[in-house]
Amino acid sequence: MSLVVPDGTGIDLQAGVPPSAAAAPARWSHRHLLDLDVVSWPEIELVMQTTDAMREVLARPIAKVPALRGIGVTILFYEASTRTRVSFEVAAKNLSADVVNIAASSSSVTKGESLVDTIRTVEALGADMIVMRHATSGAPYLAAEHFGGSILNGGDGWHAHPSQALLDLYTIRGHLPGGPNLHGRKVVILGDILHSRVARSNIWSLTAAGADLWLCGPSTLLRGFDRWAAAMAAVPGHGRFTLTSDVTAAVRDADVIMALRIQRERMSGGLLPSLREYAARFGLTLDRLALAKPEALVMHPGPMNEGVEIAPEVAVHPRSVITDQVTNGVAVRMALLYLLAGAAGRAREATGG
Amino acid sequence: MAEIRVAGSDVGRSVGDLELSRAWLVDPASGREGPGDLIVEGGVVRSVVWLEGADAEEIDSGGVVVSPGFVDLHAHFREPGFEDAETLGSGSAAAAHGGFTTVCLMPNTSPAIDEASVLARVRDAATRTGSPIEVLVYGAVSVGRDGETLAALGELADEGAIGFSDDGAPVRSPAILRNALVYAGMLGRVVVDHPEDRTLTEGAEANEGLVASILGLRGWPTAGETAAVARDLAVLRDALADEPNARLHLTHLSTSDALELVRRAKAAGLPVTCDVTPHHLGLTDEWIAGARRWAWEAVDGHGRARSPWADGALVAAPYDPSLRVNPPLRSAEDAAAVMAALVDGTVDAIATDHAPHTRVDKEVEFGLAANGISGIETALGVVLAAVDTGRLSLARAVAALTTGPATALGGWGWSGTRGLVEGAPADLVVFDRGSTWRVEADGLLSRGKNSPLLGRELGGRVLLTVAAGRIAYEDAG
């Protein structure tokens, strides 16, 4: 399972992949990664296996391989972010890509430079891949329409954050007592579901994994998800999820609890009375964690408001895998950059370009 | 098969002599439709002959249809101020391509049409385009369309305003709306409101529903429309106490609940009329996710909206900004309610809300794109697709494009008749239900190429549009 990248280098993935995984039938066929709704379960498993290989790379004394040498990766963030941007940057550099960082402010919109202009400019400057973060849902789809290379969605509005969902899945699989199979295991996402791209992308991947997914938060922040749940439930064989504002019912016997960040601006729209009230009713405290299974995993995509959605002692609890999420983030993003470059390379070969 | 012979053609010229034989005539004014011959001489309808018996054999409503020219109660030709999006010339050409011979323009230009001098300028410019399309103009309800200070309604009416509207926005203050209804009623004019409660729709991007939830778009609740319609009807009731001639028209209704409020208000005898757009009839919010099926194809056997994700109906890229429109494309249930309200007469008119935009304003992130669909050229094709379902009759659809809008305006501003009338200047559209055309940017005469139907085949190709006895559009093929 080694992929040939355009300069003929590539890495030998075989060595890093467990024998069973090497036989995986899936091949990565997507030029872009915009969301997980169009990614099949075998493809998700391929990402997991490729991430295993990247973790082996990261364990080497010099965690650097030439897989993406000569490939231009532009990290184009229209929204402030430290951890995701740095995670992608480290991932791309570990693969020897030529990395350009652009911190575009959304105010460039008012200055008259459109997203389409920016994408064309970035392409003209030699980018083969763009990792993009944008405050507007769907923006990467517009970029993908006007870019000759690959777009990797680093988070768009409330819509999607596929690399986060994949690193969440990878982290769960790696730490879940009883093995990596999530089928029937209770996973709870707790917090501001309405505004969360992390929750939306996780719905696709966790239901595909067969998890017993629960979304829990104040009813104001679950708005509209009942329709999604009903639409999923109406299709036999599809995954499904449960909505509740009853935090006790949600966390009881949970295998995984993922708390989401609550943002202060939610108060201005009347969605929440106060952070104090939120922390009291929905915060992930030791008392609530005690209702979950004894070895339940505690997760958070960061950045955390300790004392609001998660108690400080829960964040550093032995069952917390929050720092593992960060470490795995680099490996998952290496895997995604690698797979996308491979698909783009094959597409170029196929067209003789 | 009907034959069309035009002598001495060119846009703007007299249609001269025209013979439309063995066509399907639809005449909502007389309530009649059927096979017939229509002869125009020197631009004037000389004879309308209804065929019967053997003469009428093999002529049905699925071929060439002749109807009075369509009336669009709601269009934006962007002049003055936004001529890069549309002009009176390009808008008139687009209207004629769509079969419309009369258009009613909204006053949300720059400057707004809140003074008689601006209205006079627009009417003069419309005359200079050389198009025979009749261009009628609404005045603003409030100065600068700010919803706070009443515009010069009387002077605007004297200059020819056919009614008043702050369209693009609701009449913000209910107190101003009441006074506008009373004052406009005194002048014999209608007030057209864009019903939207902006406290419920601030920042909204897409109809609150399955699609918005999955795509992470800010929900646009149906209550944003229903609450505004309820307000408007309550205000109208009070206005009637002051002025019995007060009349309200609600434009581009899109929700089942709002249509039900109008249905009850009409039953109670309130002087209210309403229109719906072709896009709220035929398209739904699932198009934003990438579905491309008609609204009536998106419901199950119980009339409930289906999930395009479950159906595998997603065939296009999501977030196409040409689908961003106010009010937003709604659910398939709401679209079915629009169809039902058209059928039962709750809806008086089909209006396009033709809203051309430049690429600069539209080829951007979905949430940042200007609201609006360039729809005056595709309206007929979408309406005929609805007729093809068998639920909406051709006669009812044509009435909603001709006599219905005339009723809503209360007869103001009309120089033509809305029927196939012998002795009157020809004002008609000829279209072929058996012939399709592909919607393409280059083929649209509007400057606004912001149509979600680009690339799609539509039925009912317009062969000829005649306004005031003059050629407005003629199919080159």
PDB file of N, CA, C and O in Angstrom, chain A residues 93-136:
ATOM      1  N   LYS A  93       4.638  19.830   7.020  1.00  0.00           N
ATOM      2  CA  LYS A  93       6.095  19.904   7.058  1.00  0.00           C
ATOM      3  C   LYS A  93       6.723  18.537   7.317  1.00  0.00           C
ATOM      4  O   LYS A  93       7.783  18.220   6.775  1.00  0.00           O
ATOM      5  N   ASN A  94       6.055  17.727   8.127  1.00  0.00           N
ATOM      6  CA  ASN A  94       6.550  16.373   8.360  1.00  0.00           C
ATOM      7  C   ASN A  94       6.597  15.563   7.067  1.00  0.00           C
ATOM      8  O   ASN A  94       7.365  14.615   6.934  1.00  0.00           O
ATOM      9  N   LEU A  95       5.732  15.923   6.139  1.00  0.00           N
ATOM     10  CA  LEU A  95       5.699  15.224   4.850  1.00  0.00           C
ATOM     11  C   LEU A  95       6.549  15.940   3.804  1.00  0.00           C
ATOM     12  O   LEU A  95       6.499  15.612   2.619  1.00  0.00           O
ATOM     13  N   SER A  96       7.286  16.956   4.233  1.00  0.00           N
ATOM     14  CA  SER A  96       8.219  17.699   3.365  1.00  0.00           C
ATOM     15  C   SER A  96       7.531  18.550   2.302  1.00  0.00           C
ATOM     16  O   SER A  96       8.120  18.877   1.280  1.00  0.00           O
ATOM     17  N   ALA A  97       6.269  18.885   2.548  1.00  0.00           N
ATOM     18  CA  ALA A  97       5.592  19.790   1.617  1.00  0.00           C
ATOM     19  C   ALA A  97       6.166  21.196   1.752  1.00  0.00           C
ATOM     20  O   ALA A  97       6.765  21.535   2.779  1.00  0.00           O
ATOM     21  N   ASP A  98       5.984  21.991   0.696  1.00  0.00           N
ATOM     22  CA  ASP A  98       6.334  23.411   0.782  1.00  0.00           C
ATOM     23  C   ASP A  98       5.113  24.131   1.331  1.00  0.00           C
ATOM     24  O   ASP A  98       4.078  24.204   0.666  1.00  0.00           O
ATOM     25  N   VAL A  99       5.242  24.643   2.535  1.00  0.00           N
ATOM     26  CA  VAL A  99       4.068  25.179   3.237  1.00  0.00           C
ATOM     27  C   VAL A  99       4.056  26.702   3.202  1.00  0.00           C
ATOM     28  O   VAL A  99       5.070  27.346   3.488  1.00  0.00           O
ATOM     29  N   VAL A 100       2.925  27.238   2.812  1.00  0.00           N
ATOM     30  CA  VAL A 100       2.718  28.686   2.876  1.00  0.00           C
ATOM     31  C   VAL A 100       1.533  28.925   3.801  1.00  0.00           C
ATOM     32  O   VAL A 100       0.508  28.263   3.690  1.00  0.00           O
ATOM     33  N   ASN A 101       1.701  29.867   4.709  1.00  0.00           N
ATOM     34  CA  ASN A 101       0.631  30.203   5.637  1.00  0.00           C
ATOM     35  C   ASN A 101       0.008  31.528   5.259  1.00  0.00           C
ATOM     36  O   ASN A 101       0.711  32.519   5.119  1.00  0.00           O
ATOM     37  N   ILE A 102      -1.283  31.558   5.104  1.00  0.00           N
ATOM     38  CA  ILE A 102      -1.961  32.832   4.857  1.00  0.00           C
ATOM     39  C   ILE A 102      -3.040  33.005   5.912  1.00  0.00           C
ATOM     40  O   ILE A 102      -3.969  32.210   5.994  1.00  0.00           O
ATOM     41  N   ALA A 103      -2.882  34.033   6.712  1.00  0.00           N
ATOM     42  CA  ALA A 103      -3.934  34.361   7.667  1.00  0.00           C
ATOM     43  C   ALA A 103      -4.761  35.465   7.039  1.00  0.00           C
ATOM     44  O   ALA A 103      -4.435  36.640   7.149  1.00  0.00           O
ATOM     45  N   ALA A 104      -5.770  35.073   6.293  1.00  0.00           N
ATOM     46  CA  ALA A 104      -6.625  36.059   5.635  1.00  0.00           C
ATOM     47  C   ALA A 104      -7.670  36.481   6.634  1.00  0.00           C
ATOM     48  O   ALA A 104      -8.203  35.665   7.363  1.00  0.00           O
ATOM     49  N   SER A 105      -7.946  37.756   6.671  1.00  0.00           N
ATOM     50  CA  SER A 105      -9.033  38.163   7.553  1.00  0.00           C
ATOM     51  C   SER A 105     -10.288  38.254   6.705  1.00  0.00           C
ATOM     52  O   SER A 105     -10.234  38.502   5.513  1.00  0.00           O
ATOM     53  N   SER A 106     -11.387  38.017   7.351  1.00  0.00           N
ATOM     54  CA  SER A 106     -12.647  38.088   6.611  1.00  0.00           C
ATOM     55  C   SER A 106     -12.886  39.494   6.098  1.00  0.00           C
ATOM     56  O   SER A 106     -13.727  39.718   5.243  1.00  0.00           O
ATOM     57  N   SER A 107     -12.095  40.455   6.619  1.00  0.00           N
ATOM     58  CA  SER A 107     -12.288  41.821   6.158  1.00  0.00           C
ATOM     59  C   SER A 107     -11.788  42.008   4.735  1.00  0.00           C
ATOM     60  O   SER A 107     -12.100  43.000   4.089  1.00  0.00           O
ATOM     61  N   SER A 108     -10.998  41.042   4.232  1.00  0.00           N
ATOM     62  CA  SER A 108     -10.580  41.162   2.831  1.00  0.00           C
ATOM     63  C   SER A 108     -11.792  41.113   1.914  1.00  0.00           C
ATOM     64  O   SER A 108     -11.753  41.582   0.788  1.00  0.00           O
ATOM     65  N   VAL A 109     -12.897  40.549   2.430  1.00  0.00           N
ATOM     66  CA  VAL A 109     -14.145  40.556   1.666  1.00  0.00           C
ATOM     67  C   VAL A 109     -14.591  41.992   1.428  1.00  0.00           C
ATOM     68  O   VAL A 109     -14.933  42.382   0.321  1.00  0.00           O
ATOM     69  N   THR A 110     -14.533  42.785   2.502  1.00  0.00           N
ATOM     70  CA  THR A 110     -14.982  44.166   2.366  1.00  0.00           C
ATOM     71  C   THR A 110     -13.980  44.995   1.576  1.00  0.00           C
ATOM     72  O   THR A 110     -14.320  46.022   1.027  1.00  0.00           O
ATOM     73  N   LYS A 111     -12.726  44.539   1.518  1.00  0.00           N
ATOM     74  CA  LYS A 111     -11.739  45.254   0.710  1.00  0.00           C
ATOM     75  C   LYS A 111     -11.898  44.935  -0.758  1.00  0.00           C
ATOM     76  O   LYS A 111     -11.178  45.467  -1.598  1.00  0.00           O
ATOM     77  N   GLY A 112     -12.790  44.027  -1.075  1.00  0.00           N
ATOM     78  CA  GLY A 112     -13.090  43.778  -2.473  1.00  0.00           C
ATOM     79  C   GLY A 112     -12.452  42.536  -3.034  1.00  0.00           C
ATOM     80  O   GLY A 112     -12.740  42.156  -4.151  1.00  0.00           O
ATOM     81  N   GLU A 113     -11.552  41.898  -2.292  1.00  0.00           N
ATOM     82  CA  GLU A 113     -10.982  40.672  -2.829  1.00  0.00           C
ATOM     83  C   GLU A 113     -11.886  39.500  -2.470  1.00  0.00           C
ATOM     84  O   GLU A 113     -12.095  39.188  -1.300  1.00  0.00           O
ATOM     85  N   SER A 114     -12.409  38.877  -3.496  1.00  0.00           N
ATOM     86  CA  SER A 114     -13.339  37.781  -3.247  1.00  0.00           C
ATOM     87  C   SER A 114     -12.568  36.502  -2.967  1.00  0.00           C
ATOM     88  O   SER A 114     -11.381  36.381  -3.277  1.00  0.00           O
ATOM     89  N   LEU A 115     -13.256  35.550  -2.384  1.00  0.00           N
ATOM     90  CA  LEU A 115     -12.648  34.251  -2.129  1.00  0.00           C
ATOM     91  C   LEU A 115     -12.150  33.635  -3.439  1.00  0.00           C
ATOM     92  O   LEU A 115     -11.058  33.059  -3.492  1.00  0.00           O
ATOM     93  N   VAL A 116     -12.938  33.776  -4.491  1.00  0.00           N
ATOM     94  CA  VAL A 116     -12.555  33.197  -5.782  1.00  0.00           C
ATOM     95  C   VAL A 116     -11.247  33.833  -6.279  1.00  0.00           C
ATOM     96  O   VAL A 116     -10.347  33.121  -6.748  1.00  0.00           O
ATOM     97  N   ASP A 117     -11.123  35.150  -6.141  1.00  0.00           N
ATOM     98  CA  ASP A 117      -9.867  35.829  -6.512  1.00  0.00           C
ATOM     99  C   ASP A 117      -8.696  35.254  -5.723  1.00  0.00           C
ATOM    100  O   ASP A 117      -7.624  34.986  -6.263  1.00  0.00           O
ATOM    101  N   THR A 118      -8.909  35.114  -4.425  1.00  0.00           N
ATOM    102  CA  THR A 118      -7.831  34.631  -3.559  1.00  0.00           C
ATOM    103  C   THR A 118      -7.408  33.221  -3.964  1.00  0.00           C
ATOM    104  O   THR A 118      -6.212  32.925  -4.042  1.00  0.00           O
ATOM    105  N   ILE A 119      -8.389  32.376  -4.237  1.00  0.00           N
ATOM    106  CA  ILE A 119      -8.078  30.997  -4.605  1.00  0.00           C
ATOM    107  C   ILE A 119      -7.264  30.971  -5.903  1.00  0.00           C
ATOM    108  O   ILE A 119      -6.277  30.231  -6.028  1.00  0.00           O
ATOM    109  N   ARG A 120      -7.676  31.792  -6.861  1.00  0.00           N
ATOM    110  CA  ARG A 120      -6.945  31.825  -8.139  1.00  0.00           C
ATOM    111  C   ARG A 120      -5.517  32.322  -7.934  1.00  0.00           C
ATOM    112  O   ARG A 120      -4.578  31.833  -8.553  1.00  0.00           O
ATOM    113  N   THR A 121      -5.383  33.317  -7.046  1.00  0.00           N
ATOM    114  CA  THR A 121      -4.052  33.853  -6.763  1.00  0.00           C
ATOM    115  C   THR A 121      -3.171  32.787  -6.113  1.00  0.00           C
ATOM    116  O   THR A 121      -2.022  32.586  -6.501  1.00  0.00           O
ATOM    117  N   VAL A 122      -3.732  32.110  -5.140  1.00  0.00           N
ATOM    118  CA  VAL A 122      -2.975  31.073  -4.428  1.00  0.00           C
ATOM    119  C   VAL A 122      -2.566  29.976  -5.416  1.00  0.00           C
ATOM    120  O   VAL A 122      -1.436  29.461  -5.375  1.00  0.00           O
ATOM    121  N   GLU A 123      -3.456  29.638  -6.337  1.00  0.00           N
ATOM    122  CA  GLU A 123      -3.115  28.618  -7.334  1.00  0.00           C
ATOM    123  C   GLU A 123      -1.983  29.109  -8.238  1.00  0.00           C
ATOM    124  O   GLU A 123      -1.038  28.368  -8.536  1.00  0.00           O
ATOM    125  N   ALA A 124      -2.085  30.374  -8.640  1.00  0.00           N
ATOM    126  CA  ALA A 124      -1.043  30.928  -9.516  1.00  0.00           C
ATOM    127  C   ALA A 124       0.307  30.967  -8.809  1.00  0.00           C
ATOM    128  O   ALA A 124       1.349  30.923  -9.446  1.00  0.00           O
ATOM    129  N   LEU A 125       0.271  31.043  -7.484  1.00  0.00           N
ATOM    130  CA  LEU A 125       1.521  31.062  -6.724  1.00  0.00           C
ATOM    131  C   LEU A 125       2.058  29.658  -6.472  1.00  0.00           C
ATOM    132  O   LEU A 125       3.047  29.489  -5.771  1.00  0.00           O
ATOM    133  N   GLY A 126       1.389  28.660  -7.025  1.00  0.00           N
ATOM    134  CA  GLY A 126       1.966  27.318  -7.001  1.00  0.00           C
ATOM    135  C   GLY A 126       1.378  26.340  -6.013  1.00  0.00           C
ATOM    136  O   GLY A 126       1.951  25.277  -5.789  1.00  0.00           O
ATOM    137  N   ALA A 127       0.236  26.670  -5.417  1.00  0.00           N
ATOM    138  CA  ALA A 127      -0.336  25.727  -4.444  1.00  0.00           C
ATOM    139  C   ALA A 127      -0.929  24.514  -5.157  1.00  0.00           C
ATOM    140  O   ALA A 127      -1.625  24.647  -6.148  1.00  0.00           O
ATOM    141  N   ASP A 128      -0.619  23.342  -4.629  1.00  0.00           N
ATOM    142  CA  ASP A 128      -1.269  22.113  -5.102  1.00  0.00           C
ATOM    143  C   ASP A 128      -2.437  21.740  -4.195  1.00  0.00           C
ATOM    144  O   ASP A 128      -3.378  21.086  -4.622  1.00  0.00           O
ATOM    145  N   MET A 129      -2.331  22.138  -2.942  1.00  0.00           N
ATOM    146  CA  MET A 129      -3.395  21.832  -1.987  1.00  0.00           C
ATOM    147  C   MET A 129      -3.629  23.070  -1.132  1.00  0.00           C
ATOM    148  O   MET A 129      -2.684  23.800  -0.827  1.00  0.00           O
ATOM    149  N   ILE A 130      -4.877  23.262  -0.781  1.00  0.00           N
ATOM    150  CA  ILE A 130      -5.215  24.356   0.135  1.00  0.00           C
ATOM    151  C   ILE A 130      -5.940  23.756   1.332  1.00  0.00           C
ATOM    152  O   ILE A 130      -6.923  23.031   1.177  1.00  0.00           O
ATOM    153  N   VAL A 131      -5.422  24.062   2.505  1.00  0.00           N
ATOM    154  CA  VAL A 131      -6.144  23.743   3.733  1.00  0.00           C
ATOM    155  C   VAL A 131      -6.856  25.020   4.131  1.00  0.00           C
ATOM    156  O   VAL A 131      -6.222  26.059   4.302  1.00  0.00           O
ATOM    157  N   MET A 132      -8.163  24.932   4.232  1.00  0.00           N
ATOM    158  CA  MET A 132      -8.924  26.162   4.344  1.00  0.00           C
ATOM    159  C   MET A 132      -9.817  26.173   5.572  1.00  0.00           C
ATOM    160  O   MET A 132     -10.488  25.205   5.887  1.00  0.00           O
ATOM    161  N   ARG A 133      -9.823  27.311   6.249  1.00  0.00           N
ATOM    162  CA  ARG A 133     -10.733  27.546   7.387  1.00  0.00           C
ATOM    163  C   ARG A 133     -11.505  28.813   7.061  1.00  0.00           C
ATOM    164  O   ARG A 133     -10.918  29.806   6.626  1.00  0.00           O
ATOM    165  N   HIS A 134     -12.819  28.760   7.234  1.00  0.00           N
ATOM    166  CA  HIS A 134     -13.641  29.908   6.867  1.00  0.00           C
ATOM    167  C   HIS A 134     -14.853  29.978   7.785  1.00  0.00           C
ATOM    168  O   HIS A 134     -15.388  28.951   8.190  1.00  0.00           O
ATOM    169  N   ALA A 135     -15.287  31.184   8.087  1.00  0.00           N
ATOM    170  CA  ALA A 135     -16.415  31.358   9.009  1.00  0.00           C
ATOM    171  C   ALA A 135     -17.764  31.090   8.356  1.00  0.00           C
ATOM    172  O   ALA A 135     -18.773  30.979   9.043  1.00  0.00           O
ATOM    173  N   THR A 136     -17.792  31.004   7.025  1.00  0.00           N
ATOM    174  CA  THR A 136     -19.058  30.831   6.320  1.00  0.00           C
ATOM    175  C   THR A 136     -19.239  29.377   5.907  1.00  0.00           C
ATOM    176  O   THR A 136     -18.383  28.813   5.218  1.00  0.00           O
TER     177      THR A 136
END
